[in-house]
């Protein structure tokens, strides 16, 4: 396999020690140091960026136990409608190959002092949550439950592990088979706030539903993770202008590029972490203009004066930011 030039974010060349299918169109890759040495540590909920064989940069959760220092395990869903990164990982990456990888980062950290945990996973969104569950070992420090929503048993990653009889009292696996009449009703679980910390990862509609149902919960107790970097492209997206009030900069943001990416392109070092609108690190003051908010963080009363520049765009021709 020909390795493209290494990207600045993925300077750690790891070897694919093992590749195996864990469900239909879902493959796990075990990554190790070529010399067998320990890997940099990571915490539950962490992710790494990798440079796929086609050269694209993709972000994947580490789904193994953080106590394992000799390997990273990532799990990739084959997405035929994506931009080719997952297809390249499935079709071009084999055992023994080198995969340029970043150091671990965590935009979805586990609150270790929580009195209990409620995990809600949709599809491949199980991966960061699985690392959290595995980190508990046999004696978890606090009670936990998992609601795992998938289309069918065939497309359910780690079904044997999570469907084990000893986890029956903790794990609820629900298959919808693509039937809207079989959608799992989360409201009875989320109707009454309690001491649990809620962790949700999965398709955008699932996360938006959980966000809406937990609007009466403490915001500090509800956590989301998404891998839709840049917020994705929508049919009505338009080019718009960004003006920076303090530094005096001005530039256009084209369709398919985030404000954050445009800022960096023009020499501005903006803070960020998840780059998918779920962690709040890139929160920026909005002084003028109407934002098209696409994050999972801002409260309604904050939307006129704040914007998450990693995913959100503009409804007006121009935005003025406090930068």
Short mmCIF file of C-alpha atoms in Angstrom, two decimals:
data_model
loop_
_atom_site.label_atom_id
_atom_site.label_comp_id
_atom_site.label_asym_id
_atom_site.label_seq_id
_atom_site.Cartn_x
_atom_site.Cartn_y
_atom_site.Cartn_z
CA UNK A 1 0.00 0.00 0.00
CA UNK A 2 1.32 3.45 -0.92
CA UNK A 3 1.18 5.85 2.05
CA UNK A 4 0.36 9.48 1.16
CA UNK A 5 2.55 12.22 2.67
CA UNK A 6 1.96 12.34 6.43
CA UNK A 7 -0.46 15.01 7.59
CA UNK A 8 0.61 17.37 10.40
CA UNK A 9 -2.13 15.98 12.67
CA UNK A 10 -1.22 12.31 12.18
CA UNK A 11 2.49 12.02 12.80
CA UNK A 12 2.37 8.74 14.76
CA UNK A 13 2.77 5.81 12.30
CA UNK A 14 0.97 2.83 13.81
CA UNK A 15 0.79 -0.72 12.47
CA UNK A 16 -2.52 -2.49 11.86
CA UNK A 17 -2.06 -5.60 13.98
CA UNK A 18 -5.55 -6.92 13.36
CA UNK A 19 -8.60 -6.10 11.23
CA UNK A 20 -11.93 -7.87 11.69
CA UNK A 21 -15.61 -7.35 10.93
CA UNK A 22 -17.78 -6.80 14.01
CA UNK A 23 -21.08 -6.40 12.11
CA UNK A 24 -22.28 -5.93 8.56
CA UNK A 25 -20.22 -3.12 6.97
CA UNK A 26 -18.51 -2.38 10.31
CA UNK A 27 -14.84 -3.22 10.79
CA UNK A 28 -12.52 -2.89 13.77
CA UNK A 29 -8.81 -2.15 13.48
CA UNK A 30 -6.27 -2.82 16.22
CA UNK A 31 -3.37 -0.35 16.04
CA UNK A 32 -0.02 -0.86 17.75
CA UNK A 33 3.43 0.71 17.84
CA UNK A 34 5.68 -0.92 15.23
CA UNK A 35 8.29 -1.67 17.90
CA UNK A 36 5.74 -3.04 20.38
CA UNK A 37 6.19 -0.21 22.89
CA UNK A 38 3.40 1.37 24.91
CA UNK A 39 1.09 3.88 23.28
CA UNK A 40 0.32 7.32 24.71
CA UNK A 41 -2.44 6.99 27.34
CA UNK A 42 -6.06 7.91 26.66
CA UNK A 43 -9.20 8.42 28.71
CA UNK A 44 -12.72 7.03 28.19
CA UNK A 45 -14.46 8.84 25.33
CA UNK A 46 -11.23 9.74 23.52
CA UNK A 47 -10.73 9.76 19.77
CA UNK A 48 -7.85 9.82 17.34
CA UNK A 49 -7.51 11.22 13.86
CA UNK A 50 -6.15 8.90 11.19
CA UNK A 51 -5.01 9.42 7.63
CA UNK A 52 -6.96 6.92 5.54
CA UNK A 53 -5.14 5.23 2.65
CA UNK A 54 -6.77 7.68 0.21
CA UNK A 55 -5.16 10.58 2.12
CA UNK A 56 -8.30 11.90 3.84
CA UNK A 57 -8.26 12.69 7.57
CA UNK A 58 -10.97 11.00 9.63
CA UNK A 59 -11.76 10.98 13.35
CA UNK A 60 -12.64 7.73 15.15
CA UNK A 61 -13.36 6.94 18.78
CA UNK A 62 -11.11 4.59 20.67
CA UNK A 63 -13.40 1.79 21.79
CA UNK A 64 -11.10 -0.40 23.88
CA UNK A 65 -10.39 -0.18 27.61
CA UNK A 66 -8.12 2.82 28.36
CA UNK A 67 -6.18 0.54 30.70
CA UNK A 68 -4.78 -1.25 27.65
CA UNK A 69 -1.55 0.57 26.88
CA UNK A 70 -0.38 -1.67 24.05
CA UNK A 71 -3.11 -0.99 21.50
CA UNK A 72 -5.73 1.40 20.18
CA UNK A 73 -8.92 -0.08 18.70
CA UNK A 74 -11.04 1.94 16.29
CA UNK A 75 -14.22 0.79 14.55
CA UNK A 76 -15.26 2.08 11.14
CA UNK A 77 -18.65 1.93 9.47
CA UNK A 78 -18.57 1.65 5.69
CA UNK A 79 -20.41 4.71 4.34
CA UNK A 80 -21.03 4.55 0.60
CA UNK A 81 -22.56 8.05 0.64
CA UNK A 82 -19.58 9.65 2.41
CA UNK A 83 -16.50 11.30 0.98
CA UNK A 84 -14.48 8.11 0.59
CA UNK A 85 -12.58 7.93 3.87
CA UNK A 86 -14.50 4.99 5.33
CA UNK A 87 -14.50 3.15 2.00
CA UNK A 88 -10.74 3.53 1.83
CA UNK A 89 -10.39 2.21 5.38
CA UNK A 90 -12.48 -0.85 4.48
CA UNK A 91 -11.11 -1.58 1.04
CA UNK A 92 -7.47 -0.46 1.17
CA UNK A 93 -6.30 -0.95 4.78
CA UNK A 94 -5.03 -4.40 5.69
CA UNK A 95 -3.25 -6.13 8.55
CA UNK A 96 0.41 -5.16 8.55
CA UNK A 97 -0.18 -1.78 6.91
CA UNK A 98 0.88 1.51 8.48
CA UNK A 99 -1.82 3.99 9.50
CA UNK A 100 -0.71 7.56 10.32
CA UNK A 101 -2.48 8.42 13.59
CA UNK A 102 -2.75 11.40 15.92
CA UNK A 103 -2.31 11.52 19.66
CA UNK A 104 -5.59 10.83 21.51
CA UNK A 105 -7.88 13.75 22.29
CA UNK A 106 -11.07 13.82 24.35
CA UNK A 107 -14.05 16.06 23.62
CA UNK A 108 -16.46 13.59 25.28
CA UNK A 109 -14.92 12.97 28.71
CA UNK A 110 -16.51 10.73 31.31
CA UNK A 111 -17.42 12.53 34.54
CA UNK A 112 -15.89 10.12 37.02
CA UNK A 113 -17.72 11.58 40.04
CA UNK A 114 -21.21 10.94 38.61
CA UNK A 115 -23.65 9.08 40.85
CA UNK A 116 -24.95 7.09 37.85
CA UNK A 117 -24.73 6.98 34.07
CA UNK A 118 -27.28 6.69 31.27
CA UNK A 119 -25.70 5.90 27.91
CA UNK A 120 -27.71 6.32 24.69
CA UNK A 121 -26.03 5.05 21.53
CA UNK A 122 -27.26 4.94 17.97
CA UNK A 123 -25.48 2.69 15.47
CA UNK A 124 -21.74 3.30 15.28
CA UNK A 125 -22.16 5.84 18.10
CA UNK A 126 -21.59 2.90 20.45
CA UNK A 127 -17.81 3.21 20.05
CA UNK A 128 -16.91 5.95 22.60
CA UNK A 129 -19.54 4.63 25.00
CA UNK A 130 -18.11 1.13 24.75
CA UNK A 131 -14.74 2.47 25.91
CA UNK A 132 -16.47 4.05 28.90
CA UNK A 133 -18.26 0.82 29.79
CA UNK A 134 -15.09 -1.23 29.38
CA UNK A 135 -13.22 1.19 31.65
CA UNK A 136 -15.57 0.28 34.52
CA UNK A 137 -14.36 -3.31 34.64
CA UNK A 138 -16.43 -5.83 36.59
CA UNK A 139 -17.09 -3.46 39.52
CA UNK A 140 -18.32 -0.09 38.26
CA UNK A 141 -17.93 2.84 40.65
CA UNK A 142 -21.51 3.93 39.90
CA UNK A 143 -24.64 2.29 38.42
CA UNK A 144 -25.00 2.53 34.66
CA UNK A 145 -27.47 1.65 31.93
CA UNK A 146 -27.18 1.56 28.14
CA UNK A 147 -29.88 2.04 25.52
CA UNK A 148 -28.40 0.88 22.20
CA UNK A 149 -30.49 1.61 19.09
CA UNK A 150 -29.73 -0.06 15.76
CA UNK A 151 -31.56 -1.08 12.62
CA UNK A 152 -31.06 -4.85 12.88
CA UNK A 153 -28.98 -7.50 14.65
CA UNK A 154 -26.80 -7.84 11.54
CA UNK A 155 -25.78 -4.16 11.72
CA UNK A 156 -25.23 -4.11 15.50
CA UNK A 157 -21.56 -3.82 16.41
CA UNK A 158 -20.38 -5.77 19.47
CA UNK A 159 -23.76 -7.49 19.77
CA UNK A 160 -22.34 -10.60 21.43
CA UNK A 161 -20.54 -8.61 24.11
CA UNK A 162 -23.33 -6.16 24.90
CA UNK A 163 -26.06 -8.78 24.57
CA UNK A 164 -24.41 -11.12 27.08
CA UNK A 165 -26.80 -12.48 29.73
CA UNK A 166 -24.84 -10.90 32.59
CA UNK A 167 -25.55 -7.42 31.12
CA UNK A 168 -29.27 -7.97 30.62
CA UNK A 169 -30.18 -5.78 33.61
CA UNK A 170 -27.96 -2.93 32.34
CA UNK A 171 -28.26 -3.02 28.53
CA UNK A 172 -31.35 -2.54 26.36
CA UNK A 173 -30.74 -3.23 22.66
CA UNK A 174 -33.54 -2.18 20.32
CA UNK A 175 -33.73 -2.86 16.58
CA UNK A 176 -36.00 -0.67 14.46
CA UNK A 177 -35.48 -2.47 11.10
CA UNK A 178 -35.96 0.96 9.48
CA UNK A 179 -39.63 0.96 10.50
CA UNK A 180 -40.77 4.34 11.92
CA UNK A 181 -43.42 2.51 13.93
CA UNK A 182 -40.67 0.64 15.80
CA UNK A 183 -38.74 3.73 16.96
CA UNK A 184 -37.76 3.42 20.61
CA UNK A 185 -39.54 5.90 22.91
CA UNK A 186 -36.91 7.61 25.04
CA UNK A 187 -39.31 9.98 26.78
CA UNK A 188 -40.24 7.67 29.71
CA UNK A 189 -36.52 7.43 30.50
CA UNK A 190 -35.77 11.15 30.20
CA UNK A 191 -39.04 12.66 31.42
CA UNK A 192 -37.89 13.05 35.04
CA UNK A 193 -34.41 14.50 35.62
CA UNK A 194 -32.29 12.62 38.11
CA UNK A 195 -28.71 12.40 39.30
CA UNK A 196 -27.50 10.49 36.23
CA UNK A 197 -25.12 11.90 33.65
CA UNK A 198 -26.48 11.27 30.14
CA UNK A 199 -24.04 10.42 27.35
CA UNK A 200 -25.43 10.30 23.81
CA UNK A 201 -23.63 9.49 20.56
CA UNK A 202 -25.21 8.55 17.24
CA UNK A 203 -26.98 10.00 14.21
CA UNK A 204 -27.87 13.68 14.36
CA UNK A 205 -31.66 13.07 14.61
CA UNK A 206 -31.12 10.90 17.69
CA UNK A 207 -28.92 13.49 19.39
CA UNK A 208 -31.36 16.28 18.59
CA UNK A 209 -34.21 14.22 20.03
CA UNK A 210 -32.24 13.59 23.22
CA UNK A 211 -31.30 17.26 23.44
CA UNK A 212 -34.96 18.27 23.15
CA UNK A 213 -36.07 15.71 25.74
CA UNK A 214 -33.40 16.80 28.23
CA UNK A 215 -34.04 20.53 27.98
CA UNK A 216 -35.26 20.46 31.60
CA UNK A 217 -32.14 18.62 32.81
CA UNK A 218 -29.04 20.39 34.06
CA UNK A 219 -26.93 21.17 30.95
CA UNK A 220 -23.83 20.01 32.84
CA UNK A 221 -25.33 16.50 33.08
CA UNK A 222 -26.03 15.92 29.38
CA UNK A 223 -23.15 15.18 26.99
CA UNK A 224 -23.04 14.63 23.23
CA UNK A 225 -20.48 13.38 20.74
CA UNK A 226 -20.67 13.69 16.98
CA UNK A 227 -18.25 12.99 14.15
CA UNK A 228 -19.99 15.15 11.58
CA UNK A 229 -17.07 17.56 11.37
CA UNK A 230 -17.91 20.96 9.96
CA UNK A 231 -21.62 20.29 10.33
CA UNK A 232 -22.06 18.78 6.88
CA UNK A 233 -23.37 20.46 3.73
CA UNK A 234 -27.05 21.27 3.36
CA UNK A 235 -28.88 22.05 0.10
CA UNK A 236 -29.62 25.68 1.07
CA UNK A 237 -26.07 26.54 2.20
CA UNK A 238 -24.75 29.81 0.77
CA UNK A 239 -21.48 31.72 0.71
CA UNK A 240 -21.35 34.41 3.43
CA UNK A 241 -18.93 37.00 4.77
CA UNK A 242 -17.34 37.00 8.22
CA UNK A 243 -15.96 40.19 9.76
CA UNK A 244 -13.73 40.16 12.84
CA UNK A 245 -14.53 43.14 15.05
CA UNK A 246 -11.33 43.28 17.11
CA UNK A 247 -8.69 42.22 14.59
CA UNK A 248 -10.27 43.84 11.56
CA UNK A 249 -10.17 40.75 9.36
CA UNK A 250 -12.76 39.98 6.70
CA UNK A 251 -13.21 36.89 4.53
CA UNK A 252 -15.79 34.74 2.81
CA UNK A 253 -16.87 31.29 3.97
CA UNK A 254 -17.67 29.07 0.98
CA UNK A 255 -20.11 26.19 0.91
CA UNK A 256 -18.50 23.07 2.34
CA UNK A 257 -16.07 24.92 4.61
CA UNK A 258 -16.64 25.85 8.25
CA UNK A 259 -16.02 29.27 9.78
CA UNK A 260 -13.34 27.60 11.89
CA UNK A 261 -11.55 26.24 8.81
CA UNK A 262 -11.78 29.64 7.12
CA UNK A 263 -10.36 31.34 10.21
CA UNK A 264 -7.36 29.00 10.19
CA UNK A 265 -6.91 29.45 6.46
CA UNK A 266 -6.59 33.19 7.03
CA UNK A 267 -4.04 32.83 9.81
CA UNK A 268 -6.25 32.95 12.91
CA UNK A 269 -5.58 30.35 15.62
CA UNK A 270 -9.08 29.66 16.94
CA UNK A 271 -9.56 27.25 19.84
CA UNK A 272 -11.41 24.01 19.10
CA UNK A 273 -11.68 20.39 20.17
CA UNK A 274 -14.52 18.23 18.82
CA UNK A 275 -15.07 20.29 15.64
CA UNK A 276 -18.57 18.82 15.46
CA UNK A 277 -20.59 21.24 17.60
CA UNK A 278 -20.82 19.17 20.75
CA UNK A 279 -18.11 20.30 23.19
CA UNK A 280 -18.38 24.11 23.26
CA UNK A 281 -14.65 24.85 23.00
CA UNK A 282 -15.00 27.09 19.94
CA UNK A 283 -17.76 29.27 21.43
CA UNK A 284 -17.38 32.75 19.95
CA UNK A 285 -19.17 36.04 20.52
CA UNK A 286 -21.65 37.01 17.78
CA UNK A 287 -21.99 40.80 17.49
CA UNK A 288 -24.08 41.19 14.35
CA UNK A 289 -25.89 39.03 11.83
CA UNK A 290 -28.17 36.00 12.04
CA UNK A 291 -26.50 32.65 12.65
CA UNK A 292 -27.64 29.28 11.39
CA UNK A 293 -26.95 27.33 14.58
CA UNK A 294 -26.01 23.68 14.07
CA UNK A 295 -24.43 22.84 17.42
CA UNK A 296 -25.66 20.80 20.36
CA UNK A 297 -24.44 23.21 23.05
CA UNK A 298 -26.03 26.64 22.98
CA UNK A 299 -29.16 27.37 24.95
CA UNK A 300 -31.91 29.34 23.15
CA UNK A 301 -31.14 32.48 25.14
CA UNK A 302 -27.49 32.35 24.00
CA UNK A 303 -28.10 32.06 20.29
CA UNK A 304 -28.33 35.77 19.54
CA UNK A 305 -24.93 36.51 21.06
CA UNK A 306 -22.89 33.30 20.64
CA UNK A 307 -21.92 30.95 17.82
CA UNK A 308 -20.01 27.68 17.53
CA UNK A 309 -17.70 28.38 14.61
CA UNK A 310 -16.86 24.71 13.98
CA UNK A 311 -20.31 23.87 12.56
CA UNK A 312 -22.66 26.84 12.42
CA UNK A 313 -23.14 29.07 9.40
CA UNK A 314 -25.09 32.24 8.55
CA UNK A 315 -28.67 32.97 7.57
CA UNK A 316 -27.71 36.58 6.83
CA UNK A 317 -25.17 37.66 4.19
CA UNK A 318 -22.70 38.69 6.91
CA UNK A 319 -21.68 37.80 10.46
CA UNK A 320 -19.60 40.00 12.75
CA UNK A 321 -17.64 38.01 15.34
CA UNK A 322 -15.97 39.17 18.55
CA UNK A 323 -12.50 38.22 17.40
#
